[in-house]
Short mmCIF file of C-alpha atoms in Angstrom, two decimals:
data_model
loop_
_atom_site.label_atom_id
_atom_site.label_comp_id
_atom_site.label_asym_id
_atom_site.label_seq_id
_atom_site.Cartn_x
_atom_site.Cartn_y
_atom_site.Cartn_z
CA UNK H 713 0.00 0.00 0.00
CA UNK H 714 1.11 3.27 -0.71
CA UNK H 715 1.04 6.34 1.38
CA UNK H 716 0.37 9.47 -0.61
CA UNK H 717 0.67 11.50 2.69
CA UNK H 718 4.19 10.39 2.97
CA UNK H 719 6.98 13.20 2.84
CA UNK H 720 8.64 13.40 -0.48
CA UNK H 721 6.15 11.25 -2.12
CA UNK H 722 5.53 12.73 -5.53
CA UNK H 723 1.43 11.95 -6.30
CA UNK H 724 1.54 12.28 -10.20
CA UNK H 725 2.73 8.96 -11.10
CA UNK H 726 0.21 7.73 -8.95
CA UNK H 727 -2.42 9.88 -10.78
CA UNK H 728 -1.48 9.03 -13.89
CA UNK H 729 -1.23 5.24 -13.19
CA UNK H 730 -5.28 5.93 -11.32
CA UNK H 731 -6.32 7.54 -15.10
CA UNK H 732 -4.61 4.69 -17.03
CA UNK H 733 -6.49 1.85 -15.01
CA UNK H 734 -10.01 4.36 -15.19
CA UNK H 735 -9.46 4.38 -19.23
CA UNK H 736 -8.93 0.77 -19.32
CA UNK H 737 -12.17 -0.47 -17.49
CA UNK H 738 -14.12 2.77 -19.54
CA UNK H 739 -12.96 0.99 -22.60
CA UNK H 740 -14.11 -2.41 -21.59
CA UNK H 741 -17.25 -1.25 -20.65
CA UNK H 742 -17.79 0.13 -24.64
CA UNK H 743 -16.92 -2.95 -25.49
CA UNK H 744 -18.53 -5.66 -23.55
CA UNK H 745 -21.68 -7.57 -25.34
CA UNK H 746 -25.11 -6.84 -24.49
CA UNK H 747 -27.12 -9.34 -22.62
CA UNK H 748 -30.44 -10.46 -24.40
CA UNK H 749 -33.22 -10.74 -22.83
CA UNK H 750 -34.06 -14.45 -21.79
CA UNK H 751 -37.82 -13.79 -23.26
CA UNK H 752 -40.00 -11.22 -25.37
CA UNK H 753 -41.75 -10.12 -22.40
CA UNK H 754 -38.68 -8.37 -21.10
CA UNK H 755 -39.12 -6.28 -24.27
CA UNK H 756 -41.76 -3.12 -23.48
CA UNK H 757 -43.77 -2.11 -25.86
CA UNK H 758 -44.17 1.07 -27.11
CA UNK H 759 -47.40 1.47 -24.78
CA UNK H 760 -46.23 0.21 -22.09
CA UNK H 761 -43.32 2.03 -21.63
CA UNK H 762 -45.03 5.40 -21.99
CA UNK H 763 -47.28 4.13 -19.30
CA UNK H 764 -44.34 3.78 -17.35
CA UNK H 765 -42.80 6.95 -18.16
CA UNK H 766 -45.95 8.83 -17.21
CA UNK H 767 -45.33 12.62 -17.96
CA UNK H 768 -41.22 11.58 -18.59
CA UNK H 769 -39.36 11.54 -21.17
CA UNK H 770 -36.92 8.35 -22.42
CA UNK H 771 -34.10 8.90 -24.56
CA UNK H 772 -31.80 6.57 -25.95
CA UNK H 773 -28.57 7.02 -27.46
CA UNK H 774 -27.41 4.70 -30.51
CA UNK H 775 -24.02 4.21 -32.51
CA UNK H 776 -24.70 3.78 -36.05
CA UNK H 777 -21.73 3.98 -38.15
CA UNK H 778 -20.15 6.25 -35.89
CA UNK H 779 -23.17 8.88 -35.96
CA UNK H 780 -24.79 9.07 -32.44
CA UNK H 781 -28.62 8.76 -32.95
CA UNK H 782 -31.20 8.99 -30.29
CA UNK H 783 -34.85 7.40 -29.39
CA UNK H 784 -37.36 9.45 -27.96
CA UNK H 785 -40.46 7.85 -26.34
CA UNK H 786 -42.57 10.36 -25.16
CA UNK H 787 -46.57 9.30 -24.27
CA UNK H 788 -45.75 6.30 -25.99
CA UNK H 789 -44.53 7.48 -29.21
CA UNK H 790 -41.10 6.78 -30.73
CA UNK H 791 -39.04 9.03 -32.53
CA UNK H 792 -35.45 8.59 -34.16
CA UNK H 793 -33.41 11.64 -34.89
CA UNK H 794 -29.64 11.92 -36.46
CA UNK H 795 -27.31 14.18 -33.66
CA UNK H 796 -23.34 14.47 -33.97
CA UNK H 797 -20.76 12.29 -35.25
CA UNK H 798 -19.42 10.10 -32.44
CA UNK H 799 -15.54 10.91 -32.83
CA UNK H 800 -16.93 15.09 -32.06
CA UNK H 801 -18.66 14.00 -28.85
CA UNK H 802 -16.03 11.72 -27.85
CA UNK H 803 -13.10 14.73 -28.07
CA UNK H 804 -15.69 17.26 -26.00
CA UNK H 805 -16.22 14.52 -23.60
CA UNK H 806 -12.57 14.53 -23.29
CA UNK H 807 -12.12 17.96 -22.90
CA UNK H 808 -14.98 17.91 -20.12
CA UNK H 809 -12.93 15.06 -18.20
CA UNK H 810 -9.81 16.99 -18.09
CA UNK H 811 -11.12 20.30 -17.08
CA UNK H 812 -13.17 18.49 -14.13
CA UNK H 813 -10.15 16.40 -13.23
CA UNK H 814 -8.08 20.16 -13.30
CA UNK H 815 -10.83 21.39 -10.79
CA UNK H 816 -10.88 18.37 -8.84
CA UNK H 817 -7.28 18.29 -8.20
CA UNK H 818 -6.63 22.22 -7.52
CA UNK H 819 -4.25 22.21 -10.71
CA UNK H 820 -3.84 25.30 -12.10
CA UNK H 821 -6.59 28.26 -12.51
CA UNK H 822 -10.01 27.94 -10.95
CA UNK H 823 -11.35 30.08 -12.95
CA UNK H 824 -9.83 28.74 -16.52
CA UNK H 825 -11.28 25.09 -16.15
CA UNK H 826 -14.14 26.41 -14.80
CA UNK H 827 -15.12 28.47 -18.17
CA UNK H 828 -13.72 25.00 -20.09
CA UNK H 829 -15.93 22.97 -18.71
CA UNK H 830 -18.97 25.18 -18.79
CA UNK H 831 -18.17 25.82 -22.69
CA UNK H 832 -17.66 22.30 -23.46
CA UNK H 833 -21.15 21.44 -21.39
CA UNK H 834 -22.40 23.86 -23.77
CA UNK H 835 -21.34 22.36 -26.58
CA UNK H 836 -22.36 18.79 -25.32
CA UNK H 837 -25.55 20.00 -24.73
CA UNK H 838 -26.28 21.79 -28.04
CA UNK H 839 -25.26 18.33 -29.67
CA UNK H 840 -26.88 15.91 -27.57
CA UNK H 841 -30.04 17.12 -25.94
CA UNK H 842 -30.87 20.91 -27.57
CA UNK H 843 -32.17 18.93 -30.78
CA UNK H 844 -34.45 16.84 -28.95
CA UNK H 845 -36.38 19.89 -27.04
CA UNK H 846 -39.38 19.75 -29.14
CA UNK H 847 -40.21 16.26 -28.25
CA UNK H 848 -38.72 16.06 -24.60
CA UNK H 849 -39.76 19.93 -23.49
CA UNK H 850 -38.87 20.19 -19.68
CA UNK H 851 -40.33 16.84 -18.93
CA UNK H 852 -38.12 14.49 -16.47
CA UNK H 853 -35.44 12.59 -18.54
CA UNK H 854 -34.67 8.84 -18.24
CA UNK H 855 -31.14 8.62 -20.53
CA UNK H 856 -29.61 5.43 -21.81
CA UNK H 857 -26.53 5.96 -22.94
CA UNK H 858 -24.09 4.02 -25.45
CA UNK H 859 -20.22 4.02 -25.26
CA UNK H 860 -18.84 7.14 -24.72
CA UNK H 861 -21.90 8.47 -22.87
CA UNK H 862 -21.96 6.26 -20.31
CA UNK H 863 -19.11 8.81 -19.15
CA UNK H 864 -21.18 11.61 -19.20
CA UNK H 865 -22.12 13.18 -15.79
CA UNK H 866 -25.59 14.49 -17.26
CA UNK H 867 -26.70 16.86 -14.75
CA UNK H 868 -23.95 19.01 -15.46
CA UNK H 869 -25.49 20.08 -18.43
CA UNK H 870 -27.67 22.93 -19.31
CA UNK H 871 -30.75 21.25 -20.58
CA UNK H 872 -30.55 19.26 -17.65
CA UNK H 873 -30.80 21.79 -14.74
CA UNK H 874 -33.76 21.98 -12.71
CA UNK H 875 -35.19 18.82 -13.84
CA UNK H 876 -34.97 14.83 -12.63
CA UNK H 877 -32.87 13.12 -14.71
CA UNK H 878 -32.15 9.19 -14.55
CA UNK H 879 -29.96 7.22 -16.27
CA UNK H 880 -30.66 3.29 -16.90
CA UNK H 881 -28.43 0.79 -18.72
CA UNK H 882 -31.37 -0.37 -21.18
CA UNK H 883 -34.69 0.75 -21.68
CA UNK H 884 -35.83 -2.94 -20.77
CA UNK H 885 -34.16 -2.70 -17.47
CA UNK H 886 -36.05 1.00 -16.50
CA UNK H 887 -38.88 -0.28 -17.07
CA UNK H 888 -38.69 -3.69 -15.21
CA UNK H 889 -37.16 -1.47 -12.20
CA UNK H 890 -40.10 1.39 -12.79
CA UNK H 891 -42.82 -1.29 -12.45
CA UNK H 892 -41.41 -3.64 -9.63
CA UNK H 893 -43.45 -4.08 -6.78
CA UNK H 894 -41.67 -2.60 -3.91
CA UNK H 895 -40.08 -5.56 -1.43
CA UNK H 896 -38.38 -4.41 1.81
CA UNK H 897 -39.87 -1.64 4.05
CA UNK H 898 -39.43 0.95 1.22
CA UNK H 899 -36.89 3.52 3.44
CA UNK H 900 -34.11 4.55 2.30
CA UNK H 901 -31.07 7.06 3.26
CA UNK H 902 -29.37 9.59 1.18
CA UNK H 903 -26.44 11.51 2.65
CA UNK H 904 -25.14 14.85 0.98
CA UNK H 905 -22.67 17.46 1.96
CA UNK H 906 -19.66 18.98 2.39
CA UNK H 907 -16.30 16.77 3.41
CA UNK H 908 -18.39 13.43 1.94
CA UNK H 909 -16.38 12.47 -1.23
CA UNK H 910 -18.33 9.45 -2.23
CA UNK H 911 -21.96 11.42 -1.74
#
């Protein structure tokens, strides 16, 4: 084990080595196969998963020949629409990872990453969720992301602020989650604030 706190201990080859080893499993989580579903009824319909929704909004991200697409269902009707190449999004998402991991870390200006990663949010946003607004309004958002995406932290951008926003693996899995009957004693505990790293 090693002990960063240790005098004379220099923490960058340790930070490095940390964002080699995040890459890797990021990668292998593009890459791994999906699982099908063991029978049809695991597939929603159309109908049901608007009834599920409700008043939300499900969007789904695709990778066709390395143009991101996305599914809207929205009162149970589906629409496809064409958004950014995937290679664009992928260098923005990169630019969003290092200017958080700059502010993170305390490395260099505040103030710098601070406007880089509220452009690049910008940017994000205008490519990933702006085009879907007259479908998707300011109704709650249930994302399922592909490959890069899965990266995204979505709150942080625009079209996302001030509304619920979950994001689900599959649009099969939401919906067998959304309509579960409860088990347990339904209570549960959310911690937030200051000094909590993992909140």
């Amino acid at each position: 084990m090693v002990d960063l706190a240790a005098p004379n201990r220099d923490p960058l080859p340790l930070l490095r080595r940390q964002a080699e080893l995040e890459e890797a499993v990021r990668d292998r989580a593009r890459h791994a196969a999906g699982v099908l579903a063991p029978d049809a009824d695991a597939l929603p319909s159309a109908a049901r998963l608007g009834a599920a929704l409700g008043q939300a909004a499900l969007v789904e991200y695709l990778d066709v020949a390395g143009r991101l697409h996305a599914v809207v269902v929205v009162d149970g009707r589906v629409r496809l629409h064409g958004l950014a190449a995937v290679a664009d999004v992928e260098r923005r998402l990169g630019e969003l990872r290092f200017g958080l991991r700059r502010l993170a870390h305390e490395l260099g200006s505040a103030t710098t990453f601070t406007a880089l990663v509220e452009r690049t949010a910008l940017r994000l946003d205008a490519q990933l969720l702006e085009p879907l607004r007259p479908w998707v309004g300011d109704r709650p958002l249930v994302v399922v992301p592909t490959g890069p995406l899965h990266e995204l932290p979505w709150p942080i951008l625009p079209s996302c602020l001030g509304r619920p926003v979950s994001v689900a693996p599959s649009a099969a899995l939401w919906h067998r989650a959304a309509t579960a009957e409860p088990t347990g004693d339904g209570r549960r505990v959310v911690v937030s604030g200051p000094d909590l790293p993992h909140a």
